[in-house]
CSV table of C-alpha atoms in Angstrom, one decimal:
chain,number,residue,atom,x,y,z
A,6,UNK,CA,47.7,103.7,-13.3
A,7,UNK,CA,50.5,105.1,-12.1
A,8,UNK,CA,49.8,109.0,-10.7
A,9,UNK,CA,51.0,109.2,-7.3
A,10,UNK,CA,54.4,111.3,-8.4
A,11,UNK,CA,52.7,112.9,-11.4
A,12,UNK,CA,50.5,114.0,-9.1
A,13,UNK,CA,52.4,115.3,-6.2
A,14,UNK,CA,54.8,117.8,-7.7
A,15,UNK,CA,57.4,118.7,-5.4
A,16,UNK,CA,59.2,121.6,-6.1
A,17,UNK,CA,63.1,121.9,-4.6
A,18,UNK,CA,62.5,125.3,-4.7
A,19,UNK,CA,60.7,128.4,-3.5
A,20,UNK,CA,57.8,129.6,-5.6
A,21,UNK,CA,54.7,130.0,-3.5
A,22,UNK,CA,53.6,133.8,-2.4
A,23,UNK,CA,57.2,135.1,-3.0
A,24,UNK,CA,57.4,138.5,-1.5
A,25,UNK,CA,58.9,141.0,-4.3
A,26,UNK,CA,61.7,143.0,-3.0
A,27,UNK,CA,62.8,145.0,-6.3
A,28,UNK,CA,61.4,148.0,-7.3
A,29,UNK,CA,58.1,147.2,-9.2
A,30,UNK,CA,57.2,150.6,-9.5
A,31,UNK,CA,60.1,152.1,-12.2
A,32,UNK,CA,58.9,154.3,-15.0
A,33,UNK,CA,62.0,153.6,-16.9
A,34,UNK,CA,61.8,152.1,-20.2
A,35,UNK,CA,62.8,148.3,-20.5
A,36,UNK,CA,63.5,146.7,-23.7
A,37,UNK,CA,63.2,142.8,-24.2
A,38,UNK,CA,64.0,140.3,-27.2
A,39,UNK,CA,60.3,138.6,-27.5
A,40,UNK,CA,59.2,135.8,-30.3
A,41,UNK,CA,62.2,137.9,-31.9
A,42,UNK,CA,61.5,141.6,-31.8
A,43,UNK,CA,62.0,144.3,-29.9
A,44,UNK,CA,59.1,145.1,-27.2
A,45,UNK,CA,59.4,148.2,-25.0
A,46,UNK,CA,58.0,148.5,-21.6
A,47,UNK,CA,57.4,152.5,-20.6
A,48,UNK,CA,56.3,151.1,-16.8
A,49,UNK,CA,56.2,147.8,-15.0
A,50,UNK,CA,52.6,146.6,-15.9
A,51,UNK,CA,50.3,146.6,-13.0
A,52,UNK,CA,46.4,145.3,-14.6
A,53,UNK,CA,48.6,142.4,-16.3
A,54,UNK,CA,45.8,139.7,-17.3
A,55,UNK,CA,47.1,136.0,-18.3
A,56,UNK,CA,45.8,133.2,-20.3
A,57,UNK,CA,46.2,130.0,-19.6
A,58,UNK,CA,47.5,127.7,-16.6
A,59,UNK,CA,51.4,128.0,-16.9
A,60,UNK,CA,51.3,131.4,-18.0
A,61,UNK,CA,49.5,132.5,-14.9
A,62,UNK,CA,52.0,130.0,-13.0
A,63,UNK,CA,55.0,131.9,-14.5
A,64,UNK,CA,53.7,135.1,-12.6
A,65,UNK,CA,53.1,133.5,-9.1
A,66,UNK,CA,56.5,131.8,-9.6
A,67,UNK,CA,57.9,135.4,-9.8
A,68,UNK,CA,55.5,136.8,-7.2
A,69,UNK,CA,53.6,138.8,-9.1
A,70,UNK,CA,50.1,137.8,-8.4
A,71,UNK,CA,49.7,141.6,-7.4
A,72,UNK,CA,50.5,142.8,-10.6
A,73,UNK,CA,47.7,140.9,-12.0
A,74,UNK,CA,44.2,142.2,-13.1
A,75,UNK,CA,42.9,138.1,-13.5
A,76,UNK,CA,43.6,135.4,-15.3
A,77,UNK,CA,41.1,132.7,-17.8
A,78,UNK,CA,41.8,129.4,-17.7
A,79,UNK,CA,39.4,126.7,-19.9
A,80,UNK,CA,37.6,124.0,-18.4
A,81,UNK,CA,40.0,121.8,-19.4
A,82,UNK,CA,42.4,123.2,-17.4
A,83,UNK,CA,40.5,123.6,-13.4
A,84,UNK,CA,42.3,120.4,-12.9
A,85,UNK,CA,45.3,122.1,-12.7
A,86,UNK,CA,44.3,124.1,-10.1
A,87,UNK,CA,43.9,121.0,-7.5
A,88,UNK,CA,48.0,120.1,-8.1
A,89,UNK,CA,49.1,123.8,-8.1
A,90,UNK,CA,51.5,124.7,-5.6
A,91,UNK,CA,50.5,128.2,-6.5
A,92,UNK,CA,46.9,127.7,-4.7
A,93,UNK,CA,47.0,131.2,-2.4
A,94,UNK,CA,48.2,132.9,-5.6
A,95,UNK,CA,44.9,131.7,-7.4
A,96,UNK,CA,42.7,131.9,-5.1
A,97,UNK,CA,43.9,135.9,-4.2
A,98,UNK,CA,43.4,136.5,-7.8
A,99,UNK,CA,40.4,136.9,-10.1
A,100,UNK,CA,38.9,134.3,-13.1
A,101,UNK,CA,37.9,136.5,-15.6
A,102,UNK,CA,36.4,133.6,-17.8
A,103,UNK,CA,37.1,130.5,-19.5
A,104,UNK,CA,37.5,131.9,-23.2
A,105,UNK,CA,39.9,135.5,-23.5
A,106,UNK,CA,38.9,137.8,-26.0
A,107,UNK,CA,39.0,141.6,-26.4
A,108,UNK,CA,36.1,142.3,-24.2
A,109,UNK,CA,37.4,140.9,-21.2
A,110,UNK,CA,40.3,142.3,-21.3
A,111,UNK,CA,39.0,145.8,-22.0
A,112,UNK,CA,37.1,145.3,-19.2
A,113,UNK,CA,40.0,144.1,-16.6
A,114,UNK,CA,41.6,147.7,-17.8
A,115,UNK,CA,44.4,145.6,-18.9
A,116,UNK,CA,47.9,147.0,-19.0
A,117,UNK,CA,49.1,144.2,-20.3
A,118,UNK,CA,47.8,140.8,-22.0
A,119,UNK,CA,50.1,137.6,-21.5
A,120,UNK,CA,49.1,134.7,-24.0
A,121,UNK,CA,50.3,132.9,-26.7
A,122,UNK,CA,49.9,131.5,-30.2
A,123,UNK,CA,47.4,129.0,-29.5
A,124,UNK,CA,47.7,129.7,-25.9
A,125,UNK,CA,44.6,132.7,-26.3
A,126,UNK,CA,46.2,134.3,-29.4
A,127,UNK,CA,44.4,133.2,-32.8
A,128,UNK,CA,43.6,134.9,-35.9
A,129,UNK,CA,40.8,133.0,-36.0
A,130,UNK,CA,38.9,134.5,-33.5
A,131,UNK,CA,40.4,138.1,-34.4
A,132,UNK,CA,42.4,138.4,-30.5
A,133,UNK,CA,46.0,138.6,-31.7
A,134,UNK,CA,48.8,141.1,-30.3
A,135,UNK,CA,48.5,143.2,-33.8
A,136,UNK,CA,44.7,143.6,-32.6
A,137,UNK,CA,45.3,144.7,-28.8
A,138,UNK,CA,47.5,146.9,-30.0
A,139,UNK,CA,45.3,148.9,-32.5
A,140,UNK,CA,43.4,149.1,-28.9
A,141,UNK,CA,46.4,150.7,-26.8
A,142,UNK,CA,46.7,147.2,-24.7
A,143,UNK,CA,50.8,145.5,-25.1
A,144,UNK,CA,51.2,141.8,-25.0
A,145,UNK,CA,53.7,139.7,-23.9
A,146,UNK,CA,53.7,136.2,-26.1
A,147,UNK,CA,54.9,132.7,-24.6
A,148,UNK,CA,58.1,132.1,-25.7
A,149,UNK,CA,57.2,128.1,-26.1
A,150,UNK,CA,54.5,129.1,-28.7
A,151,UNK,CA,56.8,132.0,-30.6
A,152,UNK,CA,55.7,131.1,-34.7
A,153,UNK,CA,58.8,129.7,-36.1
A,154,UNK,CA,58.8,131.1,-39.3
A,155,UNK,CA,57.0,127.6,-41.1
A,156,UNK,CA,53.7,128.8,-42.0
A,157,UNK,CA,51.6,128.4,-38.5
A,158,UNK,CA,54.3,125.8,-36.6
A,159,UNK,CA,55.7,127.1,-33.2
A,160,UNK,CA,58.7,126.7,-31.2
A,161,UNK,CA,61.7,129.2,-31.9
A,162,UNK,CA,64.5,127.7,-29.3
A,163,UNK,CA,64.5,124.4,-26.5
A,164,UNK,CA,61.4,124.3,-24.7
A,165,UNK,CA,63.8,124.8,-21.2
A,166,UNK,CA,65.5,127.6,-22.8
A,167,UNK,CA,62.1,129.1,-23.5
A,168,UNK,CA,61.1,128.7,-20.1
A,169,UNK,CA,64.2,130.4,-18.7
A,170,UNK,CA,63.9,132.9,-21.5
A,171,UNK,CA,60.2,134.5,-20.3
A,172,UNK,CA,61.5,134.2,-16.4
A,173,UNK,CA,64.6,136.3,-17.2
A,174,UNK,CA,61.9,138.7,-19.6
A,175,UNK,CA,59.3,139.1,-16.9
A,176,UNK,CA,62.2,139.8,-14.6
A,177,UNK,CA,63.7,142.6,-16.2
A,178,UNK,CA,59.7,144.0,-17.4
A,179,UNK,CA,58.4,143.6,-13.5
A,180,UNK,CA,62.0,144.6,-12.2
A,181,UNK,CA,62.4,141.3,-9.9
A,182,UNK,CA,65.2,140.1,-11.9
A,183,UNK,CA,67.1,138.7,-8.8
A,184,UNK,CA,64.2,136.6,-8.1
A,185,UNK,CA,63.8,135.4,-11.7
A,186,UNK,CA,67.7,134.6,-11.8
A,187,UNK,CA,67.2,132.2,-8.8
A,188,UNK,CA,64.2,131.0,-10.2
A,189,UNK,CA,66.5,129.7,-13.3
A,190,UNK,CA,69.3,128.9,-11.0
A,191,UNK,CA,67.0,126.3,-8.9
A,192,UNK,CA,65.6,125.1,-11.9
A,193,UNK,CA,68.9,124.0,-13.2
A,194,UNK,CA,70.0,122.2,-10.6
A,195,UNK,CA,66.9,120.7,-9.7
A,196,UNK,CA,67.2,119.0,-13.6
A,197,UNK,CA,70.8,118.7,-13.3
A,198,UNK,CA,70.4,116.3,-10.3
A,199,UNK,CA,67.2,114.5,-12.0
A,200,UNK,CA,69.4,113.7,-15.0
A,201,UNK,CA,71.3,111.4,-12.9
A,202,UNK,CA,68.6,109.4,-12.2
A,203,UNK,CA,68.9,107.5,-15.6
A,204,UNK,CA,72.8,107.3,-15.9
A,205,UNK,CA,73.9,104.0,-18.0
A,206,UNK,CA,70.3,103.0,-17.8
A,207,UNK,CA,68.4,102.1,-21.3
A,208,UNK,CA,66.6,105.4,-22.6
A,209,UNK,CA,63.4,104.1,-23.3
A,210,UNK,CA,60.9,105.6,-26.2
A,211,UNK,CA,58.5,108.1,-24.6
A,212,UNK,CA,54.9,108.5,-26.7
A,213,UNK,CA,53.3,112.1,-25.3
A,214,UNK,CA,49.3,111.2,-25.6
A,215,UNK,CA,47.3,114.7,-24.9
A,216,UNK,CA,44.1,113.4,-26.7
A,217,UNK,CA,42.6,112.6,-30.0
A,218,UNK,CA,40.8,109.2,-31.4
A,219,UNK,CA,40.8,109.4,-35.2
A,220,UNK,CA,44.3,110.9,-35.0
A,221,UNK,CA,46.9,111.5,-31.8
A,222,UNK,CA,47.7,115.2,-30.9
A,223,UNK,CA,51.0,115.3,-29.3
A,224,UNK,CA,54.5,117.0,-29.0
A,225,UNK,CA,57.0,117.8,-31.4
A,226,UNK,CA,60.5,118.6,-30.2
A,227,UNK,CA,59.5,122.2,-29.3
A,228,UNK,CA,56.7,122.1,-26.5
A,229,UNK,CA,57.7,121.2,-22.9
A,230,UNK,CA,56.8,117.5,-23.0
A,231,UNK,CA,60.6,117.4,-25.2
A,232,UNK,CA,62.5,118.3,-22.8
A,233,UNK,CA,60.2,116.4,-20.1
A,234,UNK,CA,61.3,113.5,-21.7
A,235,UNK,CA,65.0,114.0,-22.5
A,236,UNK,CA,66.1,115.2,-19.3
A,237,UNK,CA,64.3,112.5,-17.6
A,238,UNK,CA,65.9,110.1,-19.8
A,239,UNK,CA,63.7,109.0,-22.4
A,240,UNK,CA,63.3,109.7,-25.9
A,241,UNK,CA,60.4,111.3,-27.2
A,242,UNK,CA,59.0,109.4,-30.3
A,243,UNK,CA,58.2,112.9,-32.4
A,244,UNK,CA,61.3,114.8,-31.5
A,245,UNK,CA,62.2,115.4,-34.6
A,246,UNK,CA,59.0,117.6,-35.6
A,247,UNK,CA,60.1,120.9,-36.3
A,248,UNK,CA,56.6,122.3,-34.1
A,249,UNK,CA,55.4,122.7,-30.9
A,250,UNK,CA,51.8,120.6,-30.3
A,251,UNK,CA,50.6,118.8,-33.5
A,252,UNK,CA,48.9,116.2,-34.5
A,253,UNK,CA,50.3,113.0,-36.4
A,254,UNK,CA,48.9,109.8,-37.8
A,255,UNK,CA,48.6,106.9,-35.4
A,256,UNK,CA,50.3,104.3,-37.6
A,257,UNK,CA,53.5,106.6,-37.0
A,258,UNK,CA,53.1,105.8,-33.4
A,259,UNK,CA,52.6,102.2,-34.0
A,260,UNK,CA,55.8,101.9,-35.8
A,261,UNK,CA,57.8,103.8,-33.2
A,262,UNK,CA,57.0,101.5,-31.0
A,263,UNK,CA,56.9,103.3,-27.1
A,264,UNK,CA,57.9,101.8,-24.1
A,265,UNK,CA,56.4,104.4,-22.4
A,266,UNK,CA,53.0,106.6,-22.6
A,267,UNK,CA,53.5,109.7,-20.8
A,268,UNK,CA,49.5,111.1,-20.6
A,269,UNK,CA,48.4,114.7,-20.3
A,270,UNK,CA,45.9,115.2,-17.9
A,271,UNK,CA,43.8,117.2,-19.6
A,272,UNK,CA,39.9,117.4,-20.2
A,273,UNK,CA,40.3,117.3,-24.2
A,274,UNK,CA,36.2,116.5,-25.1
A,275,UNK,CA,36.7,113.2,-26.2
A,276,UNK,CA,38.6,111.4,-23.1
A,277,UNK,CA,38.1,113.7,-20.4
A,278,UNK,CA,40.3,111.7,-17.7
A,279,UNK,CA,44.1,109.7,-17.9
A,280,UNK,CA,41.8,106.7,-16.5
A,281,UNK,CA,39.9,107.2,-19.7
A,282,UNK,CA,42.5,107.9,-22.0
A,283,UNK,CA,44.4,105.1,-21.1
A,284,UNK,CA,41.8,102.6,-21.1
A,285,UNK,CA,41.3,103.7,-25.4
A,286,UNK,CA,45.1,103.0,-26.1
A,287,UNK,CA,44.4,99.6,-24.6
A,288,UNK,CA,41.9,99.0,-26.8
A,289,UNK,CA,42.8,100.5,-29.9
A,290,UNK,CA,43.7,97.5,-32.1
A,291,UNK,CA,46.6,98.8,-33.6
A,292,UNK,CA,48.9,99.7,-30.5
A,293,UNK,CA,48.2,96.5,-29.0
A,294,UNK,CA,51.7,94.9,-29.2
A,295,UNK,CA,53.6,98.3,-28.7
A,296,UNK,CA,55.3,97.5,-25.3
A,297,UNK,CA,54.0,100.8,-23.5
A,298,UNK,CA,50.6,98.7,-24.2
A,299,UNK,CA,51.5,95.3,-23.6
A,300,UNK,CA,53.7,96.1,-20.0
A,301,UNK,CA,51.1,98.8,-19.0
A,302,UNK,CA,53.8,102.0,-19.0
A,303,UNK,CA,51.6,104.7,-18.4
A,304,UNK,CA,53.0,107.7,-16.6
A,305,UNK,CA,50.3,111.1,-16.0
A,306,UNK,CA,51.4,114.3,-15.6
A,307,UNK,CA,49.0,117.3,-15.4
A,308,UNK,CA,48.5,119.7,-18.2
A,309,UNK,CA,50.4,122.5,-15.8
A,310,UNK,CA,53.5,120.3,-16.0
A,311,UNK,CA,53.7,119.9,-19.7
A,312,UNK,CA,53.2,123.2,-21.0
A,313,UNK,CA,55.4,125.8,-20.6
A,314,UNK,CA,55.6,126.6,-16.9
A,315,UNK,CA,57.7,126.4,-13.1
A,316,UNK,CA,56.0,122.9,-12.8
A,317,UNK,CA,58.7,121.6,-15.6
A,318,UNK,CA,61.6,120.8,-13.3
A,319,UNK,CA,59.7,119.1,-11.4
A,320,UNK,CA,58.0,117.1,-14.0
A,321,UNK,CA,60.8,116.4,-15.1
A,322,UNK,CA,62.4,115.2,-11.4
A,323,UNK,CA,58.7,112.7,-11.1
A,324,UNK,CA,59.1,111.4,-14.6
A,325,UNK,CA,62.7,110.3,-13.9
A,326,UNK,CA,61.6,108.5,-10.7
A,327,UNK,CA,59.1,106.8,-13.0
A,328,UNK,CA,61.7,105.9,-15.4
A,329,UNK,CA,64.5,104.9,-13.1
A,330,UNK,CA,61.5,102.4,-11.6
């Protein structure tokens, strides 16, 4: 399989240990458009804790790993941790746990919980912005996983234009909006010169596997992996699923017919490695003429890269390599 780009992300530009210049200590107000309302910030937060991989990424990329009180990742996610280019930033910052709720928060003295729908938010098991709020604590949601309005599907814009969204929205809470507008800036051209990678070439049908036997879970055309694809010059297979992650039926797969598997590496229970996961699609009778199974394209990018996060530029810059061949 081939991981050798997937798995050495390199980034065009500087995100590691970024030393904040702007004033992180105002005690002016700061208004900002979340998941579509209003959301005030009295102070820049300064116990903020985070959930999730490319949330806590989206911090360090800003260099705010001093603003944090910790951050809970899964165990599905310490992979992530080998292929970040964020290492000092987690390694000078606590793990709180592996599941967030209420407690560990409360007991981080949060100022400030960033999650998302799906992302450590969930009715389900009570933690939910409405309840951290009844307990004095603000949250910031991911913008990626914003409910659209459909009953639980997420996605509210592109998943770049998310992405640019929460940097320009951390940047004017944390008052380091200089360094989140050449955050975006690098971002940009780093895609912009990717996207030329695959000029006049065939855009071949991109299948996002994250996991699943019995039925695929994959992307819709608002999670990251969408605009992973596009820009690198493929088309992704469920773009035109008005969600975020979901899950789909695999005979839908079978008659889109990939060229190309694009795997999440990502410990989901069932197939806990891309060498694993791969090796089911080859046998899983169905797909076996689909031409992503017959020619062996497989690409495998780590869970980091395809959720909302700074690793998607340069995702997107390996996966167009891939592509271009």
């Amino acid at each position: 399989m081939r991981r050798l780009l997937a798995l050495c992300l390199v980034f065009t530009t500087t995100a590691c240990g970024a030393t904040v210049a702007e004033n992180t200590t105002a005690t002016d107000p700061v208004t900002v458009k979340n998941c579509g309302q209003d959301v005030t910030f009295d102070r820049v937060p300064a116990k903020v804790v985070t959930n999730d991989t490319g949330i806590a990424e989206l911090m360090f990329a800003l260099g705010l790993a001093d603003r944090m009180a910790g951050y809970v990742i899964g165990s599905g996610q310490t992979a992530d941790l080998a292929t970040s280019p964020f290492k000092s930033d987690w390694d000078s910052v606590a793990k709180l746990g592996e599941k967030i709720n209420k407690e560990v928060v409360q007991g981080a003295g949060a100022d400030l919980v960033f999650a998302g729908w799906n992302y450590g938010f969930s009715e389900s098991t009570g933690f939910t912005p409405d309840a951290l709020k009844e307990l004095g604590i603000p949250t910031y949601q991911l913008t990626e996983a914003c409910r659209n309005g459909v009953g639980k599907q997420r996605g509210i814009m592109p998943p770049l234009d998310a992405l640019y969204e929460d940097l320009r929205n951390l940047g004017k809470i944390f008052r380091v909006s200089d360094r989140a507008e050449k955050l975006v800036t690098g971002y940009q051209e780093q895609i912009r010169s990717a996207e030329k990678l695959m000029t006049g070439k065939p855009r071949p049908k991109v299948f996002l596997y994250d996991s699943g036997l019995d039925q695929p879970f994959t992307s819709g055309r608002n999670a990251a992996p969408q605009d992973i694809i596009t820009k690198a010059g493929g088309d992704n297979i469920f773009g035109d699923l008005d969600d975020s992650w979901t899950t789909v039926g695999w005979e839908t797969v079978v008659q889109a017919n990939p060229d190309v598997i694009l795997i999440n590496d990502y410990a989901d229970g069932d197939n806990n490695t891309p060498e694993q996961k791969q090796k089911f699609l080859e046998g899983y009778a169905p797909l076996a003429a689909v031409p992503a199974i017959t020619q062996k394209k497989f690409f495998v990018l780590p869970y980091a890269a395809l959720v909302e996060s700074p690793r998607n530029p340069a995702a997107i810059e390996s996966f167009a390599k891939f592509l271009a061949g």
